[in-house]
């Protein structure tokens, strides 16, 4: 007999996240791009790469809930690859700075995760210290 999964998501995904001390990053008051549970990580990654190329080295994603946060993380890994290919560089670092924001909607207060994504060259001389 085949066992049924205890949850509705049967896909397993692994992320390797490195924690580093980095310079202070100014987090904007609101997101540049909003992420939903139905957002395509590929389309979001392209939008992130375009924003990082045209506007500057920082883009902030806003997500409410587990699936949108997952989509934002997946898009970040894809955007890293897009930027590396566009620059002809084998490695581009995208640093994520998570912060929480609260939004009032009627009588409810909802939490919004802001993921500020900062482009940093892989060969950067800025002191980044792994924990």
PDB file of N, CA and C in Angstrom, residues 22-30 32 57-60 97 99 114-118:
ATOM      1  N   UNK A  22      27.381  41.940   6.349  1.00  0.00           N
ATOM      2  CA  UNK A  22      27.549  42.805   5.196  1.00  0.00           C
ATOM      3  C   UNK A  22      27.278  44.226   5.619  1.00  0.00           C
ATOM      4  N   UNK A  23      27.621  45.152   4.765  1.00  0.00           N
ATOM      5  CA  UNK A  23      27.373  46.553   5.073  1.00  0.00           C
ATOM      6  C   UNK A  23      25.880  46.779   5.277  1.00  0.00           C
ATOM      7  N   UNK A  24      25.547  47.863   5.935  1.00  0.00           N
ATOM      8  CA  UNK A  24      24.143  48.176   6.173  1.00  0.00           C
ATOM      9  C   UNK A  24      23.429  48.404   4.841  1.00  0.00           C
ATOM     10  N   UNK A  25      22.257  47.843   4.725  1.00  0.00           N
ATOM     11  CA  UNK A  25      21.451  47.992   3.521  1.00  0.00           C
ATOM     12  C   UNK A  25      20.216  48.791   3.894  1.00  0.00           C
ATOM     13  N   UNK A  26      19.973  49.855   3.157  1.00  0.00           N
ATOM     14  CA  UNK A  26      18.782  50.659   3.416  1.00  0.00           C
ATOM     15  C   UNK A  26      17.578  49.973   2.791  1.00  0.00           C
ATOM     16  N   UNK A  27      16.636  49.598   3.639  1.00  0.00           N
ATOM     17  CA  UNK A  27      15.440  48.897   3.177  1.00  0.00           C
ATOM     18  C   UNK A  27      14.365  49.936   2.873  1.00  0.00           C
ATOM     19  N   UNK A  28      13.826  49.921   1.650  1.00  0.00           N
ATOM     20  CA  UNK A  28      12.775  50.881   1.316  1.00  0.00           C
ATOM     21  C   UNK A  28      11.496  50.604   2.110  1.00  0.00           C
ATOM     22  N   UNK A  29      10.620  51.593   2.221  1.00  0.00           N
ATOM     23  CA  UNK A  29       9.397  51.394   3.007  1.00  0.00           C
ATOM     24  C   UNK A  29       8.423  50.388   2.392  1.00  0.00           C
ATOM     25  N   UNK A  30       8.538  50.167   1.097  1.00  0.00           N
ATOM     26  CA  UNK A  30       7.634  49.221   0.440  1.00  0.00           C
ATOM     27  C   UNK A  30       8.357  48.438  -0.619  1.00  0.00           C
ATOM     28  N   UNK A  32       9.383  46.813  -4.287  1.00  0.00           N
ATOM     29  CA  UNK A  32       9.406  47.168  -5.707  1.00  0.00           C
ATOM     30  C   UNK A  32       8.534  46.200  -6.496  1.00  0.00           C
ATOM     31  N   UNK A  57      21.341  48.535  -7.903  1.00  0.00           N
ATOM     32  CA  UNK A  57      21.816  47.260  -7.365  1.00  0.00           C
ATOM     33  C   UNK A  57      20.939  46.709  -6.246  1.00  0.00           C
ATOM     34  N   UNK A  58      19.735  47.247  -6.075  1.00  0.00           N
ATOM     35  CA  UNK A  58      18.840  46.800  -5.007  1.00  0.00           C
ATOM     36  C   UNK A  58      17.427  46.653  -5.565  1.00  0.00           C
ATOM     37  N   UNK A  59      16.779  45.542  -5.240  1.00  0.00           N
ATOM     38  CA  UNK A  59      15.363  45.354  -5.555  1.00  0.00           C
ATOM     39  C   UNK A  59      14.721  44.696  -4.334  1.00  0.00           C
ATOM     40  N   UNK A  60      13.539  45.169  -3.963  1.00  0.00           N
ATOM     41  CA  UNK A  60      12.861  44.636  -2.789  1.00  0.00           C
ATOM     42  C   UNK A  60      11.586  43.917  -3.216  1.00  0.00           C
ATOM     43  N   UNK A  97      18.249  40.451   2.306  1.00  0.00           N
ATOM     44  CA  UNK A  97      18.075  41.015   3.645  1.00  0.00           C
ATOM     45  C   UNK A  97      16.592  40.922   3.980  1.00  0.00           C
ATOM     46  N   UNK A  99      13.263  41.461   6.139  1.00  0.00           N
ATOM     47  CA  UNK A  99      12.683  42.314   7.185  1.00  0.00           C
ATOM     48  C   UNK A  99      11.179  42.096   7.165  1.00  0.00           C
ATOM     49  N   UNK A 114       9.511  41.527   3.627  1.00  0.00           N
ATOM     50  CA  UNK A 114      10.256  42.252   2.603  1.00  0.00           C
ATOM     51  C   UNK A 114      11.597  41.565   2.439  1.00  0.00           C
ATOM     52  N   UNK A 115      11.911  41.154   1.228  1.00  0.00           N
ATOM     53  CA  UNK A 115      13.206  40.545   0.919  1.00  0.00           C
ATOM     54  C   UNK A 115      13.951  41.517   0.019  1.00  0.00           C
ATOM     55  N   UNK A 116      14.892  42.234   0.611  1.00  0.00           N
ATOM     56  CA  UNK A 116      15.687  43.189  -0.153  1.00  0.00           C
ATOM     57  C   UNK A 116      16.872  42.448  -0.745  1.00  0.00           C
ATOM     58  N   UNK A 117      16.965  42.473  -2.047  1.00  0.00           N
ATOM     59  CA  UNK A 117      17.977  41.743  -2.795  1.00  0.00           C
ATOM     60  C   UNK A 117      19.039  42.739  -3.267  1.00  0.00           C
ATOM     61  N   UNK A 118      20.279  42.530  -2.861  1.00  0.00           N
ATOM     62  CA  UNK A 118      21.383  43.430  -3.184  1.00  0.00           C
ATOM     63  C   UNK A 118      22.387  42.692  -4.048  1.00  0.00           C
TER      64      UNK A 118
END
